[in-house]
mmCIF file of C-alpha atoms in Angstrom:
data_model
loop_
_atom_site.group_PDB
_atom_site.id
_atom_site.type_symbol
_atom_site.label_atom_id
_atom_site.label_comp_id
_atom_site.label_asym_id
_atom_site.label_seq_id
_atom_site.Cartn_x
_atom_site.Cartn_y
_atom_site.Cartn_z
ATOM 1 C CA MET N 1 16.969 -21.277 10.666
ATOM 2 C CA ALA N 2 13.332 -21.422 11.285
ATOM 3 C CA THR N 3 11.983 -21.589 15.056
ATOM 4 C CA THR N 4 8.743 -23.523 16.129
ATOM 5 C CA THR N 5 6.523 -22.726 19.079
ATOM 6 C CA SER N 6 4.046 -25.147 19.981
ATOM 7 C CA THR N 7 4.139 -24.957 23.874
ATOM 8 C CA VAL N 8 2.365 -22.669 25.809
ATOM 9 C CA GLY N 9 2.080 -22.621 29.439
ATOM 10 C CA ALA N 10 -0.998 -20.577 30.416
ATOM 11 C CA PRO N 11 -4.484 -22.558 30.200
ATOM 12 C CA ALA N 12 -6.750 -21.173 27.227
ATOM 13 C CA ARG N 13 -9.415 -18.588 27.913
ATOM 14 C CA PRO N 14 -13.128 -19.415 26.493
ATOM 15 C CA GLY N 15 -12.873 -18.184 22.830
ATOM 16 C CA GLU N 16 -9.152 -17.677 22.782
ATOM 17 C CA LEU N 17 -7.128 -18.331 19.545
ATOM 18 C CA LEU N 18 -3.740 -20.323 19.841
ATOM 19 C CA SER N 19 -2.222 -17.589 18.205
ATOM 20 C CA GLU N 20 -3.393 -15.150 20.546
ATOM 21 C CA ARG N 21 -1.566 -17.116 23.111
ATOM 22 C CA ILE N 22 1.723 -17.824 21.344
ATOM 23 C CA ALA N 23 2.619 -14.895 19.162
ATOM 24 C CA PRO N 24 3.136 -12.318 21.833
ATOM 25 C CA GLY N 25 5.711 -14.563 23.188
ATOM 26 C CA ILE N 26 7.894 -14.917 20.301
ATOM 27 C CA LEU N 27 7.207 -11.650 18.326
ATOM 28 C CA PRO N 28 9.051 -8.713 19.936
ATOM 29 C CA LYS N 29 7.615 -5.507 20.562
ATOM 30 C CA VAL N 30 9.141 -2.960 18.077
ATOM 31 C CA LEU N 31 6.260 -0.605 16.544
ATOM 32 C CA GLY N 32 5.833 2.931 18.177
ATOM 33 C CA PRO N 33 3.482 5.561 17.016
ATOM 34 C CA PHE N 34 5.683 6.806 14.192
ATOM 35 C CA ASP N 35 6.290 3.454 12.881
ATOM 36 C CA MET N 36 2.366 2.865 12.914
ATOM 37 C CA VAL N 37 1.986 6.072 11.001
ATOM 38 C CA ALA N 38 4.628 5.075 8.576
ATOM 39 C CA ILE N 39 2.990 1.954 7.966
ATOM 40 C CA PHE N 40 -0.535 3.561 7.679
ATOM 41 C CA VAL N 41 0.483 5.968 5.029
ATOM 42 C CA ALA N 42 2.271 3.396 2.921
ATOM 43 C CA ILE N 43 -0.634 1.207 2.693
ATOM 44 C CA VAL N 44 -3.248 3.593 2.222
ATOM 45 C CA LEU N 45 -1.300 6.844 0.484
ATOM 46 C CA PHE N 46 -0.705 5.771 -3.131
ATOM 47 C CA ALA N 47 0.530 9.105 -4.647
ATOM 48 C CA VAL N 48 -0.450 8.237 -8.056
ATOM 49 C CA GLN N 49 -4.147 8.005 -6.884
ATOM 50 C CA GLY N 50 -4.086 11.855 -6.655
ATOM 51 C CA SER N 51 -3.896 12.177 -10.438
ATOM 52 C CA VAL N 52 -5.706 8.668 -11.164
ATOM 53 C CA VAL N 53 -8.969 10.556 -10.255
ATOM 54 C CA GLN N 54 -8.230 13.714 -12.201
ATOM 55 C CA PRO N 55 -10.468 12.803 -15.066
ATOM 56 C CA ALA N 56 -13.322 13.591 -12.613
ATOM 57 C CA GLY N 57 -12.477 17.311 -13.063
ATOM 58 C CA ALA N 58 -12.913 19.583 -9.910
ATOM 59 C CA SER N 59 -15.477 17.375 -8.664
ATOM 60 C CA ALA N 60 -12.238 14.914 -7.492
ATOM 61 C CA PHE N 61 -12.102 17.236 -4.522
ATOM 62 C CA VAL N 62 -15.599 16.700 -3.604
ATOM 63 C CA TYR N 63 -14.978 12.802 -3.957
ATOM 64 C CA TRP N 64 -12.195 12.818 -1.893
ATOM 65 C CA ILE N 65 -13.907 14.811 0.715
ATOM 66 C CA LEU N 66 -16.854 12.432 0.853
ATOM 67 C CA GLY N 67 -14.693 9.445 1.125
ATOM 68 C CA PHE N 68 -13.116 10.889 3.883
ATOM 69 C CA LEU N 69 -16.164 11.621 5.763
ATOM 70 C CA THR N 70 -18.133 8.374 4.678
ATOM 71 C CA PHE N 71 -15.172 5.821 4.757
ATOM 72 C CA LEU N 72 -11.674 6.923 6.109
ATOM 73 C CA ILE N 73 -12.899 8.567 9.448
ATOM 74 C CA PRO N 74 -15.728 6.152 10.157
ATOM 75 C CA GLY N 75 -13.048 3.149 9.521
ATOM 76 C CA ALA N 76 -10.622 4.824 11.769
ATOM 77 C CA ILE N 77 -12.903 5.044 14.339
ATOM 78 C CA VAL N 78 -14.260 1.122 14.320
ATOM 79 C CA THR N 79 -10.642 -0.194 13.734
ATOM 80 C CA GLY N 80 -9.803 1.869 16.906
ATOM 81 C CA GLN N 81 -12.295 0.133 18.871
ATOM 82 C CA LEU N 82 -11.804 -3.251 17.697
ATOM 83 C CA GLY N 83 -7.800 -2.825 18.140
ATOM 84 C CA LEU N 84 -8.006 -1.753 21.384
ATOM 85 C CA MET N 85 -10.577 -4.443 22.672
ATOM 86 C CA PHE N 86 -8.678 -7.138 20.460
ATOM 87 C CA PRO N 87 -5.070 -6.105 19.993
ATOM 88 C CA GLY N 88 -3.849 -9.664 18.478
ATOM 89 C CA GLU N 89 -1.805 -10.423 15.772
ATOM 90 C CA GLY N 90 -3.989 -10.659 12.453
ATOM 91 C CA SER N 91 -6.529 -7.821 13.274
ATOM 92 C CA ILE N 92 -9.520 -8.589 11.000
ATOM 93 C CA TYR N 93 -8.650 -12.324 11.058
ATOM 94 C CA VAL N 94 -8.867 -12.045 14.780
ATOM 95 C CA TRP N 95 -12.142 -10.017 14.818
ATOM 96 C CA THR N 96 -14.155 -11.826 12.808
ATOM 97 C CA ASN N 97 -13.129 -14.662 14.756
ATOM 98 C CA LYS N 98 -14.294 -13.229 17.703
ATOM 99 C CA ALA N 99 -17.597 -12.038 16.431
ATOM 100 C CA LEU N 100 -18.497 -14.904 13.620
ATOM 101 C CA GLY N 101 -16.459 -18.016 14.450
ATOM 102 C CA SER N 102 -13.541 -19.691 12.961
ATOM 103 C CA PHE N 103 -14.869 -20.344 9.541
ATOM 104 C CA TRP N 104 -15.505 -17.100 8.859
ATOM 105 C CA GLY N 105 -12.510 -16.113 10.637
ATOM 106 C CA PHE N 106 -10.385 -17.765 8.322
ATOM 107 C CA PHE N 107 -12.349 -16.498 5.366
ATOM 108 C CA ALA N 108 -12.280 -12.972 6.192
ATOM 109 C CA GLY N 109 -8.375 -13.378 6.554
ATOM 110 C CA PHE N 110 -8.093 -14.780 3.484
ATOM 111 C CA CYS N 111 -10.326 -12.131 2.024
ATOM 112 C CA ALA N 112 -8.123 -9.622 3.219
ATOM 113 C CA TRP N 113 -4.782 -11.248 2.504
ATOM 114 C CA TRP N 114 -5.263 -12.295 -1.313
ATOM 115 C CA PRO N 115 -5.826 -8.715 -2.685
ATOM 116 C CA GLY N 116 -2.999 -7.471 -0.439
ATOM 117 C CA THR N 117 -0.696 -9.823 -1.724
ATOM 118 C CA LEU N 118 -1.722 -9.188 -5.245
ATOM 119 C CA VAL N 119 -0.830 -5.697 -4.850
ATOM 120 C CA MET N 120 2.851 -6.718 -4.450
ATOM 121 C CA VAL N 121 2.670 -7.037 -7.833
ATOM 122 C CA ALA N 122 0.676 -3.988 -8.926
ATOM 123 C CA THR N 123 3.348 -1.997 -6.831
ATOM 124 C CA GLY N 124 6.265 -3.736 -8.932
ATOM 125 C CA VAL N 125 4.252 -2.490 -12.177
ATOM 126 C CA LEU N 126 4.142 1.152 -10.700
ATOM 127 C CA VAL N 127 7.964 0.837 -10.188
ATOM 128 C CA VAL N 128 8.164 0.027 -14.091
ATOM 129 C CA ASN N 129 5.988 2.908 -14.944
ATOM 130 C CA LEU N 130 7.975 5.264 -12.761
ATOM 131 C CA LEU N 131 11.284 4.091 -14.241
ATOM 132 C CA GLN N 132 9.720 4.352 -17.635
ATOM 133 C CA PHE N 133 9.057 8.314 -16.981
ATOM 134 C CA LEU N 134 12.198 8.801 -15.136
ATOM 135 C CA VAL N 135 14.789 7.830 -18.592
ATOM 136 C CA SER N 136 12.153 9.901 -20.693
ATOM 137 C CA LEU N 137 13.317 12.999 -18.760
ATOM 138 C CA PRO N 138 16.666 14.918 -19.758
ATOM 139 C CA PRO N 139 19.226 14.015 -19.949
ATOM 140 C CA PHE N 140 18.288 10.627 -20.807
ATOM 141 C CA ASN N 141 15.334 11.141 -23.446
ATOM 142 C CA VAL N 142 14.617 7.677 -23.770
ATOM 143 C CA GLN N 143 11.815 6.937 -26.070
ATOM 144 C CA ASN N 144 9.716 3.938 -25.226
ATOM 145 C CA PRO N 145 11.981 2.671 -22.517
ATOM 146 C CA LEU N 146 11.443 -0.623 -20.801
ATOM 147 C CA SER N 147 8.574 -1.468 -23.533
ATOM 148 C CA ALA N 148 9.520 -5.147 -23.691
ATOM 149 C CA LEU N 149 7.175 -7.190 -21.401
ATOM 150 C CA TRP N 150 9.980 -9.575 -20.198
ATOM 151 C CA GLN N 151 11.731 -6.371 -18.878
ATOM 152 C CA GLN N 152 9.006 -5.597 -17.128
ATOM 153 C CA GLY N 153 8.721 -8.775 -15.561
ATOM 154 C CA VAL N 154 12.370 -9.025 -14.587
ATOM 155 C CA ILE N 155 11.864 -5.662 -12.639
ATOM 156 C CA ILE N 156 8.557 -6.574 -11.082
ATOM 157 C CA LEU N 157 10.462 -9.904 -9.836
ATOM 158 C CA ALA N 158 13.325 -7.951 -8.820
ATOM 159 C CA VAL N 159 11.253 -5.802 -6.408
ATOM 160 C CA ILE N 160 9.213 -8.681 -5.340
ATOM 161 C CA TRP N 161 12.309 -10.255 -4.110
ATOM 162 C CA PHE N 162 14.004 -7.408 -2.541
ATOM 163 C CA SER N 163 10.998 -6.853 -0.359
ATOM 164 C CA SER N 164 10.690 -10.286 0.577
ATOM 165 C CA LEU N 165 14.875 -9.925 1.699
ATOM 166 C CA LEU N 166 13.934 -6.852 3.718
ATOM 167 C CA SER N 167 10.850 -8.503 5.351
ATOM 168 C CA ILE N 168 12.831 -11.358 6.654
ATOM 169 C CA MET N 169 15.469 -9.044 8.429
ATOM 170 C CA ARG N 170 15.386 -7.795 11.857
ATOM 171 C CA PHE N 171 11.926 -6.232 12.089
ATOM 172 C CA ARG N 172 13.368 -2.808 13.662
ATOM 173 C CA ALA N 173 16.031 -2.433 10.985
ATOM 174 C CA THR N 174 13.510 -2.886 8.210
ATOM 175 C CA GLN N 175 10.871 -0.724 9.764
ATOM 176 C CA ASN N 176 13.900 2.184 10.094
ATOM 177 C CA LEU N 177 14.410 2.117 6.366
ATOM 178 C CA VAL N 178 10.539 2.247 6.046
ATOM 179 C CA ASN N 179 10.513 5.384 8.118
ATOM 180 C CA GLY N 180 13.174 7.093 6.485
ATOM 181 C CA VAL N 181 11.318 6.462 2.940
ATOM 182 C CA PHE N 182 8.403 7.777 4.627
ATOM 183 C CA VAL N 183 10.056 10.774 5.467
ATOM 184 C CA ILE N 184 11.422 11.662 2.006
ATOM 185 C CA TYR N 185 7.932 10.680 0.225
ATOM 186 C CA GLY N 186 6.279 13.206 2.167
ATOM 187 C CA ALA N 187 8.712 16.058 1.002
ATOM 188 C CA ALA N 188 8.062 14.746 -2.552
ATOM 189 C CA ILE N 189 4.193 15.015 -2.156
ATOM 190 C CA LEU N 190 4.662 18.639 -0.982
ATOM 191 C CA THR N 191 6.916 19.133 -3.899
ATOM 192 C CA VAL N 192 4.000 18.157 -6.221
ATOM 193 C CA GLY N 193 1.586 20.582 -4.547
ATOM 194 C CA LEU N 194 4.513 23.453 -4.474
ATOM 195 C CA ALA N 195 4.579 22.556 -8.105
ATOM 196 C CA GLY N 196 0.657 23.487 -8.327
ATOM 197 C CA LEU N 197 1.332 26.698 -6.462
ATOM 198 C CA ALA N 198 4.349 27.955 -8.309
ATOM 199 C CA TRP N 199 2.645 27.262 -11.494
ATOM 200 C CA LEU N 200 -0.427 29.847 -10.505
ATOM 201 C CA LEU N 201 2.146 32.303 -8.858
ATOM 202 C CA GLY N 202 4.029 32.424 -12.006
ATOM 203 C CA GLY N 203 0.958 33.693 -13.661
ATOM 204 C CA HIS N 204 0.037 30.726 -15.530
ATOM 205 C CA PRO N 205 -3.814 29.866 -15.581
ATOM 206 C CA ALA N 206 -5.154 26.672 -14.220
ATOM 207 C CA ALA N 207 -5.174 23.511 -16.938
ATOM 208 C CA ASN N 208 -8.358 22.581 -15.916
ATOM 209 C CA ASP N 209 -11.774 24.146 -15.357
ATOM 210 C CA PHE N 210 -12.261 25.063 -11.617
ATOM 211 C CA SER N 211 -15.457 27.026 -12.003
ATOM 212 C CA ARG N 212 -18.467 26.494 -9.624
ATOM 213 C CA SER N 213 -20.296 24.324 -11.953
ATOM 214 C CA ALA N 214 -17.222 22.117 -12.406
ATOM 215 C CA PHE N 215 -17.468 21.006 -8.720
ATOM 216 C CA GLY N 216 -20.818 19.336 -9.438
ATOM 217 C CA LEU N 217 -21.426 15.859 -8.943
ATOM 218 C CA ASN N 218 -23.351 13.796 -11.633
ATOM 219 C CA SER N 219 -23.761 10.312 -13.090
ATOM 220 C CA ASN N 220 -21.031 10.977 -15.595
ATOM 221 C CA ASN N 221 -18.456 11.128 -12.741
ATOM 222 C CA ALA N 222 -20.149 9.293 -9.802
ATOM 223 C CA THR N 223 -17.695 6.175 -10.189
ATOM 224 C CA PHE N 224 -14.985 8.186 -9.035
ATOM 225 C CA TYR N 225 -16.363 7.723 -5.405
ATOM 226 C CA GLY N 226 -15.761 4.249 -6.047
ATOM 227 C CA LEU N 227 -12.310 4.779 -7.018
ATOM 228 C CA VAL N 228 -11.675 7.048 -3.827
ATOM 229 C CA ILE N 229 -12.838 4.513 -1.621
ATOM 230 C CA LEU N 230 -10.235 2.011 -3.364
ATOM 231 C CA ALA N 231 -7.612 4.206 -2.621
ATOM 232 C CA LEU N 232 -8.670 4.679 0.987
ATOM 233 C CA LEU N 233 -8.782 0.764 1.664
ATOM 234 C CA GLY N 234 -6.359 -0.715 4.368
ATOM 235 C CA ILE N 235 -7.063 1.234 7.395
ATOM 236 C CA GLU N 236 -6.820 -1.995 9.559
ATOM 237 C CA VAL N 237 -3.723 -3.393 8.185
ATOM 238 C CA PRO N 238 -1.088 -1.896 10.550
ATOM 239 C CA LEU N 239 -2.909 -3.723 13.333
ATOM 240 C CA ASN N 240 -1.887 -7.047 11.274
ATOM 241 C CA MET N 241 1.258 -6.743 13.474
ATOM 242 C CA GLY N 242 -1.284 -6.055 16.680
ATOM 243 C CA VAL N 243 1.152 -7.960 19.407
ATOM 244 C CA GLU N 244 4.556 -5.926 18.127
ATOM 245 C CA ILE N 245 3.089 -2.917 19.136
ATOM 246 C CA LYS N 246 5.018 -1.384 22.032
ATOM 247 C CA GLU N 247 2.021 0.987 23.599
ATOM 248 C CA ARG N 248 -1.758 0.783 22.845
ATOM 249 C CA LYS N 249 -1.852 4.497 22.487
ATOM 250 C CA ALA N 250 0.115 4.077 19.280
ATOM 251 C CA ILE N 251 -3.215 2.341 17.733
ATOM 252 C CA THR N 252 -5.119 5.780 18.480
ATOM 253 C CA SER N 253 -2.107 8.133 17.353
ATOM 254 C CA TYR N 254 -1.760 6.234 13.950
ATOM 255 C CA LEU N 255 -5.116 6.227 13.257
ATOM 256 C CA LEU N 256 -5.477 10.058 13.954
ATOM 257 C CA TRP N 257 -2.352 11.204 12.435
ATOM 258 C CA GLY N 258 -2.471 8.679 9.506
ATOM 259 C CA SER N 259 -5.793 9.467 8.613
ATOM 260 C CA ILE N 260 -4.900 13.613 8.719
ATOM 261 C CA VAL N 261 -1.699 12.992 6.530
ATOM 262 C CA VAL N 262 -3.827 10.585 4.139
ATOM 263 C CA MET N 263 -6.363 13.459 3.856
ATOM 264 C CA VAL N 264 -3.747 16.353 3.298
ATOM 265 C CA GLY N 265 -1.685 14.036 0.868
ATOM 266 C CA TYR N 266 -4.557 13.221 -1.729
ATOM 267 C CA LEU N 267 -5.617 16.808 -1.701
ATOM 268 C CA VAL N 268 -2.278 18.253 -2.250
ATOM 269 C CA LEU N 269 -1.589 15.603 -5.087
ATOM 270 C CA THR N 270 -4.700 16.218 -6.944
ATOM 271 C CA PHE N 271 -4.370 19.898 -6.543
ATOM 272 C CA GLY N 272 -0.885 20.022 -8.252
ATOM 273 C CA ALA N 273 -1.647 17.614 -10.920
ATOM 274 C CA MET N 274 -4.952 19.213 -11.784
ATOM 275 C CA VAL N 275 -3.578 22.974 -11.494
ATOM 276 C CA VAL N 276 -0.671 22.242 -14.143
ATOM 277 C CA VAL N 277 -1.720 19.325 -16.328
ATOM 278 C CA LYS N 278 -4.589 19.123 -18.673
ATOM 279 C CA THR N 279 -6.663 16.441 -18.350
ATOM 280 C CA ASN N 280 -8.095 16.140 -21.765
ATOM 281 C CA SER N 281 -4.209 16.466 -23.230
ATOM 282 C CA PRO N 282 -3.598 13.459 -25.915
ATOM 283 C CA SER N 283 -0.343 13.058 -23.576
ATOM 284 C CA PHE N 284 -2.057 12.796 -20.315
ATOM 285 C CA ASN N 285 -1.161 9.709 -18.232
ATOM 286 C CA SER N 286 -2.964 9.308 -15.029
ATOM 287 C CA THR N 287 -0.132 7.389 -13.424
ATOM 288 C CA THR N 288 2.621 10.049 -14.077
ATOM 289 C CA ALA N 289 0.284 13.492 -14.157
ATOM 290 C CA ILE N 290 1.783 13.973 -10.781
ATOM 291 C CA LEU N 291 5.003 13.837 -12.037
ATOM 292 C CA SER N 292 4.352 15.886 -15.345
ATOM 293 C CA ALA N 293 3.152 18.614 -13.146
ATOM 294 C CA VAL N 294 6.250 18.550 -11.255
ATOM 295 C CA GLN N 295 8.302 18.638 -14.720
ATOM 296 C CA THR N 296 6.280 21.267 -16.236
ATOM 297 C CA SER N 297 6.147 23.782 -13.145
ATOM 298 C CA LEU N 298 9.639 23.109 -11.623
ATOM 299 C CA GLY N 299 11.790 21.502 -14.239
ATOM 300 C CA ALA N 300 13.302 18.019 -15.055
ATOM 301 C CA PHE N 301 15.852 18.151 -12.660
ATOM 302 C CA VAL N 302 13.307 18.477 -9.660
ATOM 303 C CA ALA N 303 11.083 15.836 -11.417
ATOM 304 C CA GLY N 304 13.706 13.402 -11.852
ATOM 305 C CA LEU N 305 14.328 13.768 -7.811
ATOM 306 C CA VAL N 306 10.483 13.418 -7.229
ATOM 307 C CA THR N 307 10.432 10.296 -9.231
ATOM 308 C CA LEU N 308 13.293 8.766 -7.660
ATOM 309 C CA VAL N 309 11.720 9.313 -4.235
ATOM 310 C CA MET N 310 8.347 7.707 -5.671
ATOM 311 C CA ILE N 311 10.456 4.453 -7.046
ATOM 312 C CA ALA N 312 11.812 4.299 -3.720
ATOM 313 C CA PHE N 313 8.730 4.679 -1.826
ATOM 314 C CA PHE N 314 7.006 1.964 -3.991
ATOM 315 C CA ILE N 315 10.036 -0.409 -3.523
ATOM 316 C CA PHE N 316 9.628 0.064 0.373
ATOM 317 C CA ASN N 317 5.579 -0.191 0.067
ATOM 318 C CA THR N 318 6.120 -3.781 -1.340
ATOM 319 C CA THR N 319 7.967 -4.481 1.701
ATOM 320 C CA VAL N 320 5.054 -2.958 3.828
ATOM 321 C CA TYR N 321 2.745 -5.122 2.093
ATOM 322 C CA ASN N 322 4.784 -8.161 2.377
ATOM 323 C CA TYR N 323 5.590 -8.224 5.850
ATOM 324 C CA SER N 324 2.074 -7.045 7.089
ATOM 325 C CA PHE N 325 -0.030 -9.602 4.904
ATOM 326 C CA ALA N 326 2.599 -12.363 5.988
ATOM 327 C CA ARG N 327 1.191 -11.966 9.498
ATOM 328 C CA LEU N 328 -2.095 -13.118 8.147
ATOM 329 C CA LEU N 329 -0.604 -16.459 6.833
ATOM 330 C CA PHE N 330 1.753 -16.578 10.050
ATOM 331 C CA VAL N 331 -1.565 -16.681 12.424
ATOM 332 C CA SER N 332 -3.407 -19.165 10.010
ATOM 333 C CA GLY N 333 -0.384 -21.243 10.673
ATOM 334 C CA LEU N 334 -0.217 -21.033 14.276
ATOM 335 C CA ASP N 335 -4.049 -21.914 14.521
ATOM 336 C CA ARG N 336 -3.606 -24.700 11.883
ATOM 337 C CA ARG N 337 -6.019 -23.428 9.463
ATOM 338 C CA LEU N 338 -2.853 -23.478 7.310
ATOM 339 C CA PRO N 339 0.237 -25.625 7.303
ATOM 340 C CA GLY N 340 2.146 -25.352 10.551
ATOM 341 C CA PHE N 341 5.392 -24.418 8.941
ATOM 342 C CA MET N 342 3.452 -21.241 8.100
ATOM 343 C CA GLY N 343 3.606 -20.527 12.057
ATOM 344 C CA ARG N 344 7.336 -20.241 12.177
ATOM 345 C CA VAL N 345 9.651 -17.515 12.805
ATOM 346 C CA ASN N 346 13.640 -17.164 11.937
ATOM 347 C CA ARG N 347 16.089 -16.062 14.034
ATOM 348 C CA ASN N 348 15.133 -12.275 13.411
ATOM 349 C CA LYS N 349 11.697 -13.330 15.059
ATOM 350 C CA VAL N 350 9.954 -12.641 11.849
ATOM 351 C CA PRO N 351 7.711 -14.802 9.819
ATOM 352 C CA GLN N 352 9.949 -15.907 7.286
ATOM 353 C CA ASN N 353 8.366 -18.814 6.028
ATOM 354 C CA ALA N 354 5.008 -16.802 5.210
ATOM 355 C CA VAL N 355 7.059 -13.890 3.530
ATOM 356 C CA LEU N 356 8.500 -16.761 0.997
ATOM 357 C CA VAL N 357 5.427 -18.487 0.441
ATOM 358 C CA GLN N 358 3.884 -14.850 -0.812
ATOM 359 C CA ALA N 359 6.944 -14.213 -2.833
ATOM 360 C CA VAL N 360 6.453 -17.491 -4.542
ATOM 361 C CA ILE N 361 2.911 -16.775 -5.251
ATOM 362 C CA THR N 362 3.545 -13.522 -6.621
ATOM 363 C CA THR N 363 6.623 -14.582 -8.757
ATOM 364 C CA ILE N 364 4.200 -17.367 -10.308
ATOM 365 C CA LEU N 365 1.377 -14.868 -10.947
ATOM 366 C CA THR N 366 4.050 -12.441 -12.688
ATOM 367 C CA ALA N 367 5.784 -15.201 -14.510
ATOM 368 C CA ILE N 368 2.334 -16.208 -16.207
ATOM 369 C CA ALA N 369 1.487 -12.568 -16.911
ATOM 370 C CA TYR N 370 4.698 -11.235 -18.199
ATOM 371 C CA PHE N 371 6.555 -14.378 -19.555
ATOM 372 C CA VAL N 372 4.315 -17.165 -20.414
ATOM 373 C CA PHE N 373 1.916 -14.913 -22.162
ATOM 374 C CA GLY N 374 4.727 -12.311 -22.839
ATOM 375 C CA SER N 375 4.170 -12.377 -26.485
ATOM 376 C CA ASN N 376 0.677 -10.994 -26.273
ATOM 377 C CA ALA N 377 0.753 -7.520 -24.393
ATOM 378 C CA ASN N 378 -3.187 -7.282 -24.038
ATOM 379 C CA LEU N 379 -3.491 -10.743 -22.769
ATOM 380 C CA SER N 380 -0.870 -10.039 -19.935
ATOM 381 C CA THR N 381 -2.563 -6.575 -19.407
ATOM 382 C CA GLY N 382 -5.973 -8.342 -18.913
ATOM 383 C CA ILE N 383 -4.568 -10.808 -16.670
ATOM 384 C CA TYR N 384 -2.949 -8.089 -14.519
ATOM 385 C CA ILE N 385 -6.445 -6.099 -14.345
ATOM 386 C CA ALA N 386 -8.466 -9.357 -13.444
ATOM 387 C CA LEU N 387 -6.231 -10.389 -10.538
ATOM 388 C CA PRO N 388 -6.782 -7.532 -8.038
ATOM 389 C CA SER N 389 -10.354 -7.762 -8.655
ATOM 390 C CA PRO N 390 -11.002 -9.492 -5.348
#
């Protein structure tokens, strides 16, 4: 049953949003430093990006470092300052309200929310890709698995609605599950790096060129800098749950340790893929190259285990996106910039209505791409590519 909250006892301070007064009273403080790091990593560290940049060659490492220095670290510093100054629910929505007023605050919140919601479809697509890789491994050896678009659509919808179910449970219980997956996800990433190391120690040459000239930056690989920045987006998203943080030091802790985990993770993933998997091979797949590296170096069994972990991660990653971006709808509902029912919580003290609205929107988008236009694979792919473009 949804619960409404429309009465506030204390008088408003100048420039204070209604959501800043209401949200702290109805949302429990459950998030500690480790929780925040797990959320940050779920949002920012997409393992598949470690091999998506591989076509840049060895210069991918240079672009990663440039991305860390010019975007991730400065972004973490700015986010830390804003988060400590205005620790409200909604992060960029609240900050822009303070700086530029209500219209631009809502506009910024929408611009943050829309791509975040679309990513829930994209993570479902990644689950499909990973399942396809898994059942192609021994002992299954299935050729062209899950090739029908309707099959892929069903899996994506299952991921979306399972994540929605988790998102409306008691937040502490859901976060405990997210934390557990975060730990094994870290182990899987280290396994990819170990695959690269084992390949070299086994006497095999690196699959790609690591000469000094291969690290050069030029016009042919310059676009990969943009891809790196895209991979690092989402620094502020954990602060969408700003009033649910138990202690303020968790903000600086997650920005420090989360950034370190992300930097190490991406470098390890790119190393493992580039050392083992040849980029110009006809069979190269940028989404699953990190898993191919494990299969080639450590065997199909280990690759299967890592793939299962990655599938679990992207299912729970969808959950993190779901409950994080639902908070933007929630505070907009509290401030009456969206219908008031968006600002209600259920008996578990989580914004159930906002979560369900997101689930319905992503269900409609998935149905259009995979069922309505399911007979035209190119059209469905085009729709999927176009939607995340904001």
